[in-house]
Short mmCIF file of C-alpha atoms in Angstrom, two decimals:
data_model
loop_
_atom_site.label_atom_id
_atom_site.label_comp_id
_atom_site.label_asym_id
_atom_site.label_seq_id
_atom_site.Cartn_x
_atom_site.Cartn_y
_atom_site.Cartn_z
CA MET D 985 41.43 -14.52 -57.53
CA ALA D 986 42.97 -11.34 -56.17
CA ALA D 987 45.24 -11.65 -53.20
CA ALA D 988 43.38 -11.58 -49.90
CA LEU D 989 43.39 -8.31 -48.00
CA ALA D 990 45.60 -8.58 -44.94
CA LEU D 991 43.20 -7.92 -42.11
CA PRO D 992 43.94 -8.33 -38.42
CA GLU D 993 43.24 -11.84 -37.19
CA PHE D 994 40.94 -12.63 -34.30
CA VAL D 995 43.01 -13.19 -31.17
CA ARG D 996 41.71 -15.13 -28.24
CA SER D 997 41.21 -13.43 -24.89
CA SER D 998 40.27 -14.96 -21.57
CA HIS D 999 36.55 -14.14 -21.82
CA SER D 1000 35.42 -13.44 -25.37
CA SER D 1001 36.30 -15.88 -28.10
CA GLY D 1002 38.02 -13.28 -30.20
CA ARG D 1003 38.81 -9.66 -30.82
CA LEU D 1004 39.24 -7.89 -34.14
CA GLU D 1005 40.37 -4.31 -34.59
CA ILE D 1006 38.56 -2.46 -37.36
CA GLY D 1007 39.44 1.17 -37.88
CA ASP D 1008 38.97 2.94 -34.57
CA GLY D 1009 36.80 0.16 -33.17
CA GLU D 1010 36.91 -3.45 -32.08
CA ILE D 1011 34.69 -6.46 -32.68
CA LEU D 1012 34.21 -9.14 -30.04
CA THR D 1013 32.33 -12.45 -30.29
CA PHE D 1014 30.68 -14.36 -27.46
CA THR D 1015 28.90 -17.70 -27.35
CA ASP D 1016 25.27 -18.15 -26.40
CA GLY D 1017 25.59 -21.95 -26.58
CA THR D 1018 24.71 -24.48 -29.26
CA LEU D 1019 21.74 -25.98 -31.09
CA THR D 1020 21.10 -29.61 -32.05
CA LEU D 1021 19.59 -30.18 -35.50
CA PRO D 1022 18.96 -33.47 -37.32
CA VAL D 1023 20.82 -33.50 -40.62
CA ALA D 1024 17.99 -35.21 -42.50
CA ALA D 1025 15.46 -32.62 -41.36
CA THR D 1026 17.79 -29.73 -42.17
CA PHE D 1027 18.48 -30.85 -45.75
CA PRO D 1028 15.37 -32.88 -46.68
CA ASP D 1029 15.59 -32.09 -50.40
CA VAL D 1030 19.24 -33.06 -50.86
CA ALA D 1031 20.26 -36.54 -52.04
CA LYS D 1032 21.34 -38.39 -48.90
CA GLN D 1033 24.38 -40.08 -50.41
CA GLU D 1034 25.73 -36.81 -51.80
CA LEU D 1035 25.14 -35.02 -48.51
CA ASP D 1036 26.71 -37.82 -46.45
CA GLU D 1037 29.79 -37.86 -48.67
CA LEU D 1038 30.28 -34.11 -48.35
CA LEU D 1039 29.90 -34.17 -44.58
CA ALA D 1040 32.17 -37.20 -44.16
CA ALA D 1041 34.86 -35.65 -46.34
CA ASN D 1042 34.92 -32.70 -43.96
CA GLY D 1043 34.82 -34.67 -40.71
CA MET D 1044 31.19 -33.88 -39.89
CA ALA D 1045 28.61 -36.29 -38.50
CA ALA D 1046 25.89 -37.47 -40.87
CA ASP D 1047 23.13 -37.62 -38.25
CA MET D 1048 23.22 -34.48 -36.11
CA LEU D 1049 24.45 -30.91 -36.51
CA THR D 1050 25.43 -28.95 -33.38
CA PRO D 1051 25.83 -25.38 -34.66
CA ASP D 1052 27.26 -22.72 -32.38
CA CYS D 1053 25.47 -19.47 -31.59
CA ASN D 1054 27.91 -16.56 -31.94
CA VAL D 1055 26.87 -13.11 -30.73
CA THR D 1056 28.87 -10.15 -32.07
CA ILE D 1057 29.64 -6.91 -30.26
CA LEU D 1058 31.05 -3.76 -31.86
CA ARG D 1059 32.72 -1.22 -29.61
CA ARG D 1060 33.47 2.06 -31.36
CA GLY D 1061 33.46 5.63 -30.06
CA ASP D 1062 30.60 6.07 -27.63
CA LYS D 1063 28.73 3.09 -29.08
CA LEU D 1064 28.53 -0.43 -27.68
CA VAL D 1065 26.51 -2.37 -30.25
CA ILE D 1066 25.31 -5.96 -29.99
CA PHE D 1067 24.16 -7.83 -33.10
CA ASP D 1068 21.45 -10.30 -32.02
CA VAL D 1069 21.04 -11.19 -28.38
CA GLY D 1070 20.88 -14.96 -28.04
CA ALA D 1071 17.96 -17.08 -26.94
CA GLY D 1072 17.59 -16.13 -23.30
CA SER D 1073 16.52 -18.76 -20.79
CA ASN D 1074 13.25 -19.92 -22.35
CA PHE D 1075 14.34 -21.66 -25.54
CA LEU D 1076 16.76 -24.60 -25.16
CA SER D 1077 18.87 -25.88 -22.29
CA THR D 1078 21.96 -25.65 -24.50
CA THR D 1079 21.46 -21.94 -25.26
CA GLY D 1080 21.10 -18.84 -23.11
CA LYS D 1081 24.78 -18.59 -22.12
CA LEU D 1082 25.38 -15.05 -23.38
CA LEU D 1083 24.90 -13.07 -20.19
CA GLU D 1084 27.33 -15.15 -18.14
CA ASN D 1085 29.93 -14.77 -20.87
CA LEU D 1086 29.41 -11.01 -21.06
CA ALA D 1087 29.76 -10.82 -17.28
CA ALA D 1088 33.02 -12.76 -17.42
CA ALA D 1089 34.32 -10.10 -19.83
CA ASP D 1090 33.09 -7.26 -17.56
CA ILE D 1091 30.49 -6.11 -20.10
CA ASP D 1092 27.35 -4.76 -18.41
CA PRO D 1093 24.18 -5.17 -20.51
CA ALA D 1094 23.11 -1.76 -19.23
CA ASP D 1095 26.06 -0.24 -21.13
CA VAL D 1096 24.86 -1.53 -24.52
CA THR D 1097 23.74 1.46 -26.57
CA ASP D 1098 22.23 -0.36 -29.54
CA VAL D 1099 20.73 -3.78 -30.24
CA VAL D 1100 20.76 -4.59 -33.96
CA LEU D 1101 18.70 -7.62 -35.00
CA THR D 1102 19.25 -9.72 -38.12
CA HIS D 1103 15.86 -11.44 -37.75
CA ALA D 1104 13.31 -12.59 -35.23
CA HIS D 1105 14.02 -16.29 -34.69
CA PRO D 1106 14.19 -17.37 -31.02
CA ASP D 1107 17.95 -17.92 -30.83
CA HIS D 1108 18.56 -14.37 -32.07
CA LEU D 1109 15.73 -12.37 -30.44
CA TRP D 1110 14.39 -13.97 -27.29
CA GLY D 1111 17.35 -12.82 -25.20
CA VAL D 1112 16.07 -9.24 -25.21
CA THR D 1113 14.00 -10.02 -22.11
CA ASP D 1114 14.70 -11.83 -18.85
CA ASP D 1115 12.54 -14.28 -16.88
CA PHE D 1116 10.41 -11.36 -15.63
CA ASP D 1117 9.84 -9.97 -19.13
CA GLU D 1118 12.10 -7.01 -18.34
CA LEU D 1119 14.53 -5.69 -20.93
CA VAL D 1120 18.03 -7.12 -20.49
CA PHE D 1121 19.63 -4.27 -22.44
CA SER D 1122 17.69 -1.67 -20.54
CA ASN D 1123 19.29 1.49 -21.95
CA ALA D 1124 19.62 0.43 -25.58
CA SER D 1125 17.93 1.55 -28.75
CA TYR D 1126 16.68 -1.34 -30.91
CA HIS D 1127 17.00 -1.73 -34.69
CA ILE D 1128 15.26 -4.23 -36.97
CA GLY D 1129 14.24 -4.41 -40.63
CA GLN D 1130 10.79 -3.02 -41.36
CA VAL D 1131 9.92 -6.09 -43.46
CA GLU D 1132 10.94 -8.44 -40.66
CA TRP D 1133 8.92 -6.55 -38.06
CA ASP D 1134 5.86 -6.40 -40.28
CA PHE D 1135 5.99 -10.12 -41.04
CA TRP D 1136 6.16 -11.31 -37.43
CA SER D 1137 3.71 -8.64 -36.19
CA SER D 1138 1.05 -9.42 -38.73
CA SER D 1139 -2.32 -10.68 -37.50
CA ASP D 1140 -2.11 -13.76 -39.74
CA ALA D 1141 1.52 -14.65 -38.92
CA LEU D 1142 0.47 -17.42 -36.55
CA SER D 1143 -1.91 -19.15 -38.95
CA ALA D 1144 0.58 -18.84 -41.82
CA MET D 1145 3.35 -20.58 -39.88
CA PRO D 1146 3.75 -24.37 -39.68
CA GLU D 1147 2.56 -25.75 -36.35
CA ASP D 1148 6.07 -26.62 -35.18
CA ARG D 1149 7.12 -22.97 -35.56
CA GLN D 1150 4.06 -21.22 -34.18
CA THR D 1151 5.86 -20.66 -30.87
CA PHE D 1152 8.36 -18.58 -32.88
CA VAL D 1153 5.53 -16.17 -33.71
CA VAL D 1154 4.22 -15.95 -30.15
CA GLY D 1155 7.73 -15.41 -28.81
CA ALA D 1156 8.54 -12.76 -31.41
CA GLN D 1157 5.36 -10.83 -30.78
CA ASN D 1158 5.95 -10.88 -27.02
CA ARG D 1159 9.49 -9.51 -27.45
CA PHE D 1160 8.32 -6.95 -29.98
CA GLU D 1161 5.85 -5.65 -27.43
CA ALA D 1162 8.70 -5.21 -24.94
CA ILE D 1163 10.84 -3.15 -27.35
CA GLY D 1164 8.05 -1.44 -29.28
CA ASP D 1165 8.53 2.00 -27.76
CA ARG D 1166 12.24 2.16 -28.61
CA ILE D 1167 12.47 0.47 -32.00
CA ALA D 1168 13.99 2.00 -35.14
CA PHE D 1169 13.20 0.41 -38.49
CA MET D 1170 15.63 0.00 -41.37
CA LYS D 1171 15.83 -1.27 -44.90
CA PRO D 1172 18.64 -2.70 -47.06
CA GLY D 1173 21.27 -0.12 -47.90
CA ASP D 1174 20.64 2.00 -44.82
CA GLU D 1175 23.53 3.12 -42.63
CA VAL D 1176 22.05 1.77 -39.42
CA LEU D 1177 24.79 3.29 -37.27
CA PRO D 1178 27.97 5.09 -38.36
CA GLY D 1179 29.95 2.62 -40.48
CA VAL D 1180 27.31 -0.13 -40.28
CA GLU D 1181 25.50 -0.95 -43.53
CA ALA D 1182 22.32 -3.06 -43.71
CA VAL D 1183 22.54 -5.75 -46.41
CA ASP D 1184 19.52 -7.51 -47.91
CA THR D 1185 19.81 -11.23 -47.13
CA ALA D 1186 16.16 -12.28 -47.27
CA GLY D 1187 15.31 -15.95 -47.58
CA HIS D 1188 16.04 -17.36 -44.16
CA THR D 1189 13.20 -15.11 -43.07
CA PRO D 1190 11.29 -12.59 -45.21
CA GLY D 1191 13.17 -9.57 -43.86
CA HIS D 1192 16.52 -11.06 -42.82
CA LEU D 1193 19.32 -8.49 -42.85
CA SER D 1194 23.08 -8.85 -42.47
CA PHE D 1195 25.38 -6.00 -41.50
CA LEU D 1196 28.60 -4.88 -43.14
CA ILE D 1197 30.87 -3.08 -40.69
CA HIS D 1198 33.25 -0.62 -42.37
CA GLY D 1199 36.46 0.76 -40.88
CA ALA D 1200 39.72 2.13 -42.31
CA GLY D 1201 39.31 0.30 -45.61
CA GLU D 1202 38.35 -2.97 -43.92
CA LYS D 1203 34.99 -4.75 -43.99
CA VAL D 1204 33.48 -7.38 -41.71
CA LEU D 1205 30.07 -8.89 -42.47
CA VAL D 1206 27.88 -9.99 -39.56
CA ALA D 1207 25.84 -12.48 -41.58
CA GLY D 1208 23.30 -13.78 -39.10
CA ASP D 1209 21.80 -16.96 -40.59
CA ALA D 1210 22.30 -16.08 -44.26
CA ILE D 1211 25.32 -18.42 -44.20
CA SER D 1212 24.90 -21.11 -41.57
CA ASN D 1213 26.99 -24.23 -42.19
CA ALA D 1214 30.78 -24.15 -42.48
CA VAL D 1215 30.78 -26.88 -45.13
CA VAL D 1216 27.46 -27.10 -46.97
CA SER D 1217 26.77 -23.35 -47.23
CA PHE D 1218 30.11 -22.87 -49.01
CA ALA D 1219 30.59 -26.04 -51.06
CA ARG D 1220 26.93 -26.21 -52.14
CA PRO D 1221 25.27 -22.83 -51.55
CA ASP D 1222 22.63 -23.90 -54.08
CA TRP D 1223 21.31 -26.67 -51.83
CA PRO D 1224 18.05 -25.69 -50.13
CA THR D 1225 17.82 -25.94 -46.35
CA ALA D 1226 14.66 -26.37 -44.32
CA SER D 1227 15.81 -23.78 -41.81
CA ASP D 1228 15.19 -21.12 -44.48
CA GLN D 1229 11.60 -19.99 -44.70
CA ASP D 1230 12.04 -19.58 -48.45
CA PRO D 1231 14.65 -22.25 -49.34
CA GLN D 1232 15.05 -21.18 -52.96
CA LEU D 1233 15.52 -17.51 -52.11
CA GLY D 1234 17.85 -18.51 -49.27
CA ALA D 1235 20.05 -20.42 -51.71
CA LYS D 1236 20.12 -17.51 -54.16
CA THR D 1237 21.01 -15.11 -51.35
CA ARG D 1238 23.88 -17.32 -50.17
CA SER D 1239 25.45 -17.44 -53.60
CA ILE D 1240 25.20 -13.68 -54.09
CA LEU D 1241 26.59 -13.02 -50.61
CA LEU D 1242 29.53 -15.40 -50.96
CA ASP D 1243 30.44 -13.85 -54.29
CA ARG D 1244 30.35 -10.39 -52.70
CA LEU D 1245 32.49 -11.47 -49.76
CA VAL D 1246 35.16 -12.79 -52.12
CA GLY D 1247 34.96 -9.80 -54.43
CA GLU D 1248 35.17 -7.25 -51.63
CA GLU D 1249 37.69 -9.29 -49.63
CA ALA D 1250 35.53 -8.85 -46.54
CA ARG D 1251 35.73 -10.92 -43.38
CA LEU D 1252 32.73 -12.95 -42.27
CA ILE D 1253 31.17 -13.65 -38.88
CA GLY D 1254 28.45 -16.30 -39.06
CA TYR D 1255 26.06 -16.80 -36.18
CA HIS D 1256 26.09 -20.58 -36.57
CA LEU D 1257 29.58 -21.14 -37.93
CA PRO D 1258 32.12 -22.90 -35.69
CA HIS D 1259 32.81 -20.76 -32.67
CA PRO D 1260 33.84 -17.92 -32.74
CA GLY D 1261 32.31 -17.88 -36.21
CA ALA D 1262 34.92 -15.66 -37.86
CA GLY D 1263 36.86 -16.25 -41.02
CA ARG D 1264 37.18 -15.46 -44.68
CA VAL D 1265 35.74 -16.88 -47.88
CA GLU D 1266 37.84 -18.28 -50.73
CA ARG D 1267 36.82 -19.63 -54.10
CA LYS D 1268 37.25 -23.40 -54.39
CA ASP D 1269 36.59 -25.19 -57.67
CA SER D 1270 33.16 -23.97 -58.81
CA ALA D 1271 32.08 -22.93 -55.31
CA TYR D 1272 33.67 -21.63 -52.10
CA ARG D 1273 35.26 -22.62 -48.84
CA PHE D 1274 35.31 -21.12 -45.36
CA VAL D 1275 38.70 -20.44 -43.83
CA PRO D 1276 38.32 -19.86 -40.07
CA VAL D 1277 40.75 -17.70 -38.17
#
């Protein structure tokens, strides 16, 4: 493997979990809290003994996963861009921490110029509105993939979704209504904003997008949920996960994305990787490993 590109490391500050310089901009990450997911329900089609052994070898519990929720902000020029917005106050008691963490870092939601969404799951979208259904990022433009918008907006989205996820549809449609008059649609390959490339990472949801931030020869991928577990996603990207709407496509997408990250020597920020979610990808044996910074 080629030598890794020497990129600036994330450095901890008193309020955000990390800061990365990229070209003439900076990337910050903030926590929105954590989720709690049963391991067995997350990987129902994986042999239990093999899964348990992999988790144990990496110091992870075999019963419950508690993934972090890492929100990324890009500050460059006159743009203050937030990638996904957390869950807000109406999802889980362990999420919805973003606004207090932004306030601690003296970031006013009213100063956000652009909200860029990877997909429309609750922990990524529902934070666009407050308890009064008012926009939290009141002066921002909103960006989402056309395929993702069309899927969740469709008249048969509710009936097509399993019962335990039907609230996802209702919640998405309510938030879409709130941002409908200021939304811009995109597709894979588009330059969403200067130096921000939309990358096709469908599988977790039908229109899931990740975003490759370019700057001065450096690249940082904001992956959303395309890569979601710091051990399993890297050591066994081929294993299907129930959190992906299309598990087989999700597995294919992971493998392609990991290979690209290694080949392009790009940094990675994963929404559900250990906080602050930033690191790099290395080849290990016949698969990969995540090296956090």
